[in-house]
Coordinates of C-alpha atoms and ligand atoms in Angstrom, one line a residue:
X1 CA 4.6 -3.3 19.5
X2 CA 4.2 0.8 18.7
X3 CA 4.9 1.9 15.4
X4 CA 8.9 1.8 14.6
X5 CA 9.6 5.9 14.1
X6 CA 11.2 6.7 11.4
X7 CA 15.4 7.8 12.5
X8 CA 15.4 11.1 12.8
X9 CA 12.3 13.3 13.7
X10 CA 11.1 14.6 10.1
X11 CA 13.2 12.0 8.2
X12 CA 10.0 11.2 6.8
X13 CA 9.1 14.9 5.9
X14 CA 11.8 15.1 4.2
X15 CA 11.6 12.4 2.5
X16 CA 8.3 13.4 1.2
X17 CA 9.7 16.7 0.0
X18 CA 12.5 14.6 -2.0
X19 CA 10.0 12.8 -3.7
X20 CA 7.9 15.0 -5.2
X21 CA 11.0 16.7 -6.0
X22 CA 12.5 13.8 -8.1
X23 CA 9.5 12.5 -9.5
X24 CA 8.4 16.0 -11.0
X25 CA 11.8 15.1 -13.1
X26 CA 11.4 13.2 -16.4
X27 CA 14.8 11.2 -15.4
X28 CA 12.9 8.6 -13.0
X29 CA 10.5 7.0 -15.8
X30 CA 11.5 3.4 -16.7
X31 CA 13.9 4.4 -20.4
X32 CA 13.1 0.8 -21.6
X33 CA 11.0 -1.4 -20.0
X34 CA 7.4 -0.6 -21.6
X35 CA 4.0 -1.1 -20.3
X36 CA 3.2 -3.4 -22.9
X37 CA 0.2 -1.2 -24.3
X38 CA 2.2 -0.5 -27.4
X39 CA 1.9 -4.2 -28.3
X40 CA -1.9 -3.6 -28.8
X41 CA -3.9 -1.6 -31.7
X42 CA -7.4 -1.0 -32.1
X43 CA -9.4 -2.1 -34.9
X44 CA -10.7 1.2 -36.8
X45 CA -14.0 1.1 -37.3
X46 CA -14.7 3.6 -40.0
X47 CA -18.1 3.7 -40.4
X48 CA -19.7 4.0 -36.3
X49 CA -23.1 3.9 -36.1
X50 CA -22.8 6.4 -33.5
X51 CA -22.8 10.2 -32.6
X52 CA -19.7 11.1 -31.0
X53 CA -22.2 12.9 -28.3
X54 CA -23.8 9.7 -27.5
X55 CA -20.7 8.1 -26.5
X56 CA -20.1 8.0 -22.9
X57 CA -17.2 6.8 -19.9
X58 CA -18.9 6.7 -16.9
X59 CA -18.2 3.5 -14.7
X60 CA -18.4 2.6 -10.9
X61 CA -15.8 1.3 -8.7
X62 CA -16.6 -0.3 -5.6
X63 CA -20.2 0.6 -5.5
X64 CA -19.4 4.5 -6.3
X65 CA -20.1 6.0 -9.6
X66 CA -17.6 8.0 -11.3
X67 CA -17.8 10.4 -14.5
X68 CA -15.0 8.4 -15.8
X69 CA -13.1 5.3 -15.0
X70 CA -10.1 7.1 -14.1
X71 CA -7.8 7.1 -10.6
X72 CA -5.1 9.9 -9.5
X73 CA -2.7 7.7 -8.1
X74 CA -1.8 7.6 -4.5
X75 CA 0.9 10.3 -4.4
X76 CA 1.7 12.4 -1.5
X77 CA 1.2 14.3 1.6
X78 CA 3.1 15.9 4.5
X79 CA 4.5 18.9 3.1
X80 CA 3.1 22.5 2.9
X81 CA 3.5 21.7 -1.4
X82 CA 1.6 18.2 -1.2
X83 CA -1.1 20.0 0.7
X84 CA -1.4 22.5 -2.3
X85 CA -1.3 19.7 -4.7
X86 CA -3.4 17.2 -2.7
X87 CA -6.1 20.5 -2.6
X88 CA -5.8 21.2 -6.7
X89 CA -6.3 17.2 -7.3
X90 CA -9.3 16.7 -5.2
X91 CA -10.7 20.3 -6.6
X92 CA -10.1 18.5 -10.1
X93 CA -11.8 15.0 -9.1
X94 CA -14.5 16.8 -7.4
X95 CA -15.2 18.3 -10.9
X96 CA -14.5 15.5 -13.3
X97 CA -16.0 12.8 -10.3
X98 CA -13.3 11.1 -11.1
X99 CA -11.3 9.2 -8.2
X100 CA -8.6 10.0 -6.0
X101 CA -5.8 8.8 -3.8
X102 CA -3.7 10.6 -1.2
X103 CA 0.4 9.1 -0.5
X104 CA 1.3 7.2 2.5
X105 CA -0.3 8.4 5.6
X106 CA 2.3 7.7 7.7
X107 CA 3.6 10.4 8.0
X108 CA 0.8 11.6 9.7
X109 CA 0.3 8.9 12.2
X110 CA 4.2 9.8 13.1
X111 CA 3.6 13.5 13.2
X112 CA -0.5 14.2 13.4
X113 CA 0.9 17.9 12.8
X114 CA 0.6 17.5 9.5
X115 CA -2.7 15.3 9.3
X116 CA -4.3 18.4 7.5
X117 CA -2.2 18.1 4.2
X118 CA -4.0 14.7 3.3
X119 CA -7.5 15.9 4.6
X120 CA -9.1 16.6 1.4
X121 CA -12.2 15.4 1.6
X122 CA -14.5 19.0 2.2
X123 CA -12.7 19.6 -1.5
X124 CA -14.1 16.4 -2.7
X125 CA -17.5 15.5 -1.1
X126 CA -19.1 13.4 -3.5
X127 CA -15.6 11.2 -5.5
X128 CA -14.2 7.9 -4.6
X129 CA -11.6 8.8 -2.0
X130 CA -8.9 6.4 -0.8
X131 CA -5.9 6.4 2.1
X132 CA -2.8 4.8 2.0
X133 CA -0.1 3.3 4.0
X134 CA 2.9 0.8 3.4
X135 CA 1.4 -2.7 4.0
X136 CA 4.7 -4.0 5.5
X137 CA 4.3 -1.0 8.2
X138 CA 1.8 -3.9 9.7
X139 CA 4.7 -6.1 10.4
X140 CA 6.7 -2.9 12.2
X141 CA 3.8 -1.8 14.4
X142 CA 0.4 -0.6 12.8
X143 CA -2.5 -2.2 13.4
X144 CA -5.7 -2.0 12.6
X145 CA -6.5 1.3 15.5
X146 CA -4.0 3.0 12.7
X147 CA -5.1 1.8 9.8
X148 CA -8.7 3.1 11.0
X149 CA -7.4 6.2 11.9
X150 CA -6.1 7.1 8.4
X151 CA -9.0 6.1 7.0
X152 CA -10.9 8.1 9.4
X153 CA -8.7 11.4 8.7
X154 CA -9.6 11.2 5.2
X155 CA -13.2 10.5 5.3
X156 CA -11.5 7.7 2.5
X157 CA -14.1 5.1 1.2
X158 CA -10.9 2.3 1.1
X159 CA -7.7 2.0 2.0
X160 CA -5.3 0.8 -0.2
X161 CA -1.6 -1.0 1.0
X162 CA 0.9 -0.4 -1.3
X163 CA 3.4 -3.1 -1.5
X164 CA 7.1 -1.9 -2.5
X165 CA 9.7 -4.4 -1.3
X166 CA 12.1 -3.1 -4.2
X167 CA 11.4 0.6 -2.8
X168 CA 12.2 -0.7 0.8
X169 CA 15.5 -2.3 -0.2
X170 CA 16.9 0.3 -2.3
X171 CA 15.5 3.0 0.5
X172 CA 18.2 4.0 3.2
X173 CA 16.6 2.3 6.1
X174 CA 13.9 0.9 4.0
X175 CA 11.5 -1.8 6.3
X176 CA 12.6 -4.9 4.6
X177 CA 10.7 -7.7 7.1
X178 CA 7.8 -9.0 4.9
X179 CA 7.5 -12.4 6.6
X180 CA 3.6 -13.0 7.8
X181 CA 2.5 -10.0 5.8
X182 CA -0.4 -11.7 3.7
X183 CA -1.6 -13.1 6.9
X184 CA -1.4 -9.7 8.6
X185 CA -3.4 -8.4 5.9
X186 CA -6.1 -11.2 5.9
X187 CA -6.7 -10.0 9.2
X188 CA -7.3 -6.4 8.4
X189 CA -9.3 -7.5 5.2
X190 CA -11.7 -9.2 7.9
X191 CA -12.2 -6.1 10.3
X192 CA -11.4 -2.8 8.4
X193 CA -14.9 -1.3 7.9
X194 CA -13.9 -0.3 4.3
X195 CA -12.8 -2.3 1.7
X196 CA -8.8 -3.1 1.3
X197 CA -6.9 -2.6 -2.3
X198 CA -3.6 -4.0 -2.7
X199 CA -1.6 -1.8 -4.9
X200 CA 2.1 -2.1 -5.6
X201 CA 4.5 1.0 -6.9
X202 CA 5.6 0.5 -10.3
X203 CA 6.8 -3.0 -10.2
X204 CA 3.7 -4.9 -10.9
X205 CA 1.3 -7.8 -9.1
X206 CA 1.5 -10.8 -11.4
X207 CA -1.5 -13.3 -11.8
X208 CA 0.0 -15.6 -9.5
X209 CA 0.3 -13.1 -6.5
X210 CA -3.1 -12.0 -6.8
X211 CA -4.9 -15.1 -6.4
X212 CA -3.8 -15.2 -2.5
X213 CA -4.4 -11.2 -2.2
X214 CA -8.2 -12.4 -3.4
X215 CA -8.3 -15.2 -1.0
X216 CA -6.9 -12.6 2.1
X217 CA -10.1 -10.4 1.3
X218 CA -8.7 -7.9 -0.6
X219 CA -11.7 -5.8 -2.6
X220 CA -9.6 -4.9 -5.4
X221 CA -6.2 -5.0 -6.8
X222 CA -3.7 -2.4 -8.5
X223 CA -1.8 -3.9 -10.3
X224 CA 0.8 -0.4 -10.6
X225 CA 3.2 -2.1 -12.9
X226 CA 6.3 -1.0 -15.1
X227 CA 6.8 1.2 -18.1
X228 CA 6.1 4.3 -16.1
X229 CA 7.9 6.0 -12.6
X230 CA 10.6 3.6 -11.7
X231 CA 10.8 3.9 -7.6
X232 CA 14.3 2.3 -8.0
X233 CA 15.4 5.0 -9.9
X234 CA 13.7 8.1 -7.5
X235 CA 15.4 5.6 -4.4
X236 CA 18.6 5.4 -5.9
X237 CA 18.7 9.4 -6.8
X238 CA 18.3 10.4 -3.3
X239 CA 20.6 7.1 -1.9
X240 CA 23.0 8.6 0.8
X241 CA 25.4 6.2 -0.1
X242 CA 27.0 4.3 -3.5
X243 CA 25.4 0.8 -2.2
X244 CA 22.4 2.0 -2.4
X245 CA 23.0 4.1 -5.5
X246 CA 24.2 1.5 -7.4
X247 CA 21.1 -0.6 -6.0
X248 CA 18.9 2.3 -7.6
X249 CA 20.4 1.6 -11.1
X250 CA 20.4 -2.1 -11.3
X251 CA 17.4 -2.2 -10.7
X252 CA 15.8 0.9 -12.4
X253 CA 13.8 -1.8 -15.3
X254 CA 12.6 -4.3 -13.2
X255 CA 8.7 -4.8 -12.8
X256 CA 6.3 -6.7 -14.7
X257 CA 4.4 -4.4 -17.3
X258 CA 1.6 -3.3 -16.6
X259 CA -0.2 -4.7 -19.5
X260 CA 1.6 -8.2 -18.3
X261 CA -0.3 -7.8 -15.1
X262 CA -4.1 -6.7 -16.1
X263 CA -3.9 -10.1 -18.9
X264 CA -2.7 -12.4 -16.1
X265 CA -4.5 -11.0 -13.4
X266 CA -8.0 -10.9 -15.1
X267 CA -7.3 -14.3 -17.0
X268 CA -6.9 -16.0 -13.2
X269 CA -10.0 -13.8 -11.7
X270 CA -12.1 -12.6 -14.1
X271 CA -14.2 -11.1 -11.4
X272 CA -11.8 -9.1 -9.0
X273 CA -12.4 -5.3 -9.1
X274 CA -8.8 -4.4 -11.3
X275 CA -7.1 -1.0 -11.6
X276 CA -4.2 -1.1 -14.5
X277 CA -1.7 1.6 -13.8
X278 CA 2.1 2.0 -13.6
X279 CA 3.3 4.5 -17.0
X280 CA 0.0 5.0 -18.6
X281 CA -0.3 8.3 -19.6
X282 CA -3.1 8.9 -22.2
X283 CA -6.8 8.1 -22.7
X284 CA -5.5 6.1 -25.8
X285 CA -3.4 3.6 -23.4
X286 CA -6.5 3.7 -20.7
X287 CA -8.7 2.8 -23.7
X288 CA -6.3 -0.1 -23.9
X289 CA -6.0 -1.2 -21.1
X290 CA -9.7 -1.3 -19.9
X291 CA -9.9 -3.5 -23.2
X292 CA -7.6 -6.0 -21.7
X293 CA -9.9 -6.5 -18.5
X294 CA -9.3 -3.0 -16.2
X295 CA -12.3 -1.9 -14.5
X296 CA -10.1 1.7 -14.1
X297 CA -6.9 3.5 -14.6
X298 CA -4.5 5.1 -12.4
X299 CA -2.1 7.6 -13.4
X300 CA 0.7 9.4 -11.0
X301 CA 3.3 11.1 -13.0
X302 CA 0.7 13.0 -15.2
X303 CA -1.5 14.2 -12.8
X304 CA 1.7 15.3 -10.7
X305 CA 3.2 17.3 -13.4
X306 CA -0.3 19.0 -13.7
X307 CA -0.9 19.7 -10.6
X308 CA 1.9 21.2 -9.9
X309 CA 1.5 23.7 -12.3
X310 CA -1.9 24.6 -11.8
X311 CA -5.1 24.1 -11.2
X312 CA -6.3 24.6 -14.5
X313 CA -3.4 22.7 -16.4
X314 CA -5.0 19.8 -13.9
X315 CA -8.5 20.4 -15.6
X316 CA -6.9 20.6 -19.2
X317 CA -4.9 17.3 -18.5
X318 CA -8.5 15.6 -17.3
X319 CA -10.2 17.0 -20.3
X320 CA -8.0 15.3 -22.7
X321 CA -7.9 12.1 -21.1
X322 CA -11.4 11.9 -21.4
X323 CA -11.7 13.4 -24.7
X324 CA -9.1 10.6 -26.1
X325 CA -10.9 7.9 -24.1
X326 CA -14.5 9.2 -26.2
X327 CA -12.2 8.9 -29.5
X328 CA -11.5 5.6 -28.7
X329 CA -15.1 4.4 -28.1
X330 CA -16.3 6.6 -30.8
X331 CA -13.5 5.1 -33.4
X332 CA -13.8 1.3 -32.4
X333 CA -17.8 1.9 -32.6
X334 CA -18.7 1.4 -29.1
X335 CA -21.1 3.5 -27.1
X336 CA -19.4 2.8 -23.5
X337 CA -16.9 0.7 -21.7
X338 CA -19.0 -2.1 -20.8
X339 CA -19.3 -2.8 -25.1
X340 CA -15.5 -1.9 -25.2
X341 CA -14.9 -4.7 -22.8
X342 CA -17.1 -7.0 -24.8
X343 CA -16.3 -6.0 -28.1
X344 CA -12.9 -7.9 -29.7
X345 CA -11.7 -5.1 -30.9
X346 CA -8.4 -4.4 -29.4
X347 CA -5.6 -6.8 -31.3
X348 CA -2.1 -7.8 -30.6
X349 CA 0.1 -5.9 -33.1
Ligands
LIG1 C1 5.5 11.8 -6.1 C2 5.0 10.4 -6.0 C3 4.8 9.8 -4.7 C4 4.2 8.5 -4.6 N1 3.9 8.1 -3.3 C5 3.2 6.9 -3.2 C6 2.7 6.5 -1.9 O1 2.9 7.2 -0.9 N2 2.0 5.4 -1.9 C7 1.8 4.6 -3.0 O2 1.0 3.6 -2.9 N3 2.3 5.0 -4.2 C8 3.0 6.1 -4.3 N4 3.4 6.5 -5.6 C9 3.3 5.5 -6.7 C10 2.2 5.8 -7.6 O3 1.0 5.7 -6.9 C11 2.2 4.9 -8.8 O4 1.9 3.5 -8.4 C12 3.5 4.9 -9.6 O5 4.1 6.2 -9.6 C13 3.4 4.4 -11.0 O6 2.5 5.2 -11.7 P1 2.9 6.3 -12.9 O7 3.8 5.5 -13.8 O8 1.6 6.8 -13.5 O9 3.7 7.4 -12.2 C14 4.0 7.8 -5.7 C15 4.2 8.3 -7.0 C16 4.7 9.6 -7.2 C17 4.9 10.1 -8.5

């Protein structure tokens, strides 16, 4: 079976375009539903026996060392703008060695004219680089030859699957067959060269649906839960029709939040390689959240916003995070994230 193309020629074009056009809107965050962060508070430590110099947030990830335990979620590609933002990002991780990944890819599988809006990687030599593709795209055609090739186009160390069957049914035409997928991706777990992450979109991976990810193979799971861009609500914004608009806004809250997610997940497998991300948005909440078990933090909305504007806002934005993430460690008393992680300093409010 070939791929299944997408309606109309650059249906998925525009679609990208829509996207990053919505999502650059403050309208599609979640207005309720919270990650959960807000239920946690660090215990001051007044008196650190520490110089604020000394603290440090480097981390690795999948055998790669990075500056800081910090991930530019997967965001976009296929457009002349997402090539200009997909260059500023991995300009920014280069700098900060932080990691990076690119949107779906399969867009350029379906048109390889625009291949060259993901291919970042002479930008980014040296970071933790990752590609991207629908998982349930296995059950409409791709296999592994594709997978390879995206991976190949990006020079990517991994390749995540996102998993999004809200997106898909609220999506006009959205691929909503996800029968046999965790088998399909046990399979590519076993041949893909690179390690596989499982990510979902905003909506969250509970404990219980990461065990069987781990026991397909899967390196490392995001667990991209709710509080932050609601996928429902950028869906339902661009629905061609008042089914699926309607769709959009019943469902614009749902999701597990994201701290939900890293506590169950890492209470079931204390040992799988974790991203938290899905509405976190400073180096306060990543403090929190690589407290609760995250090995490191994705953000999309932030970075977006940033990058957008400009290169250097994307620098500023990086700076901060750090800067608040050394706060944290400074003001609990820990020297780096491995004594965060073991210290018992982060409390239910
Ligand atoms: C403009 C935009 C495009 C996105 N496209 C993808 C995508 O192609 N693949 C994917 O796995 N996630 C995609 N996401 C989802 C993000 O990776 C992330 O999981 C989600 O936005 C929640 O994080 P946030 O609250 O920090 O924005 C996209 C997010 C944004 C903002």
């Amino acid at each position: 079976m070939s791929p299944k193309p997408d309606r109309t020629d650059d249906a998925i074009q525009s679609r990208k375009a829509d996207h990053l056009r919505i999502c650059l809107d403050d309208s599609v965050q979640c207005q309720w539903v919270t990650t959960g962060l807000e239920q946690y508070r660090f215990t001051h430590v007044c008196l650190p026996e520490l110089a604020l110099l000394e603290v440090q947030t480097s981390t690795s990830f999948l055998g790669k060392s990075l500056g800081a335990p910090l991930l530019i979620s997967s965001m976009t590609g296929g457009t002349e703008l997402a090539k200009t933002i997909n260059i500023r990002l991995a300009k920014v991780a280069q700098q900060f060695n932080i990691a990076m990944g690119v949107g779906s890819q399969r867009v350029a599988v379906e048109h390889p004219q625009v291949a060259d809006t993901f291919a970042v990687r002479s930008h980014a030599p040296d970071i933790l680089l990752l590609a991207n593709l629908g998982a349930v795209q296995l059950n409409y055609g791709y296999t592994i030859d594709h997978c390879q090739q995206v991976i190949d186009l990006l020079e990517a160390d991994a390749l995540i699957l996102h998993l999004n069957p809200l997106q898909e049914c609220i999506q006009s035409r959205g691929d909503r067959d996800f029968r046999g997928l965790l088998a399909r991706i046990k399979t590519l777990c076993h041949n893909l060269p690179v390690p596989v992450i499982v990510k979902e979109v905003g909506n969250g991976i509970s404990g219980a649906m990461a065990i069987p990810l781990i026991e397909a193979g899967v390196a490392a799971i995001d667990v991209a839960g709710a509080g932050g861009t609601s996928w429902a609500k950028v869906e339902g914004e661009r629905a061609e029709d008042l089914r699926q608009r309607r769709l959009g806004q019943t469902f614009a809250e749902w999701g597990l939040p994201t701290a939900e997610c890293v506590t169950s997940i890492r209470g079931m497998a204390p040992h799988i390689p974790l991203i938290a991300s899905g509405g976190l948005r400073t180096g306060l909440d990543a403090a929190k959240a690589i407290a609760l078990g995250a090995n490191l933090v994705g953000m999309a909305y932030p970075f977006l916003r940033a990058a957008h504007e400009s290169e250097s806002a994307l620098i500023t934005l990086t700076e901060l995070l750090i800067a608040e993430l050394e706060t944290v460690l400074f003001c609990t008393g820990n020297r780096d994230l491995q004594d965060l992680q073991k210290s018992d300093c982060l409390q239910p409010q």
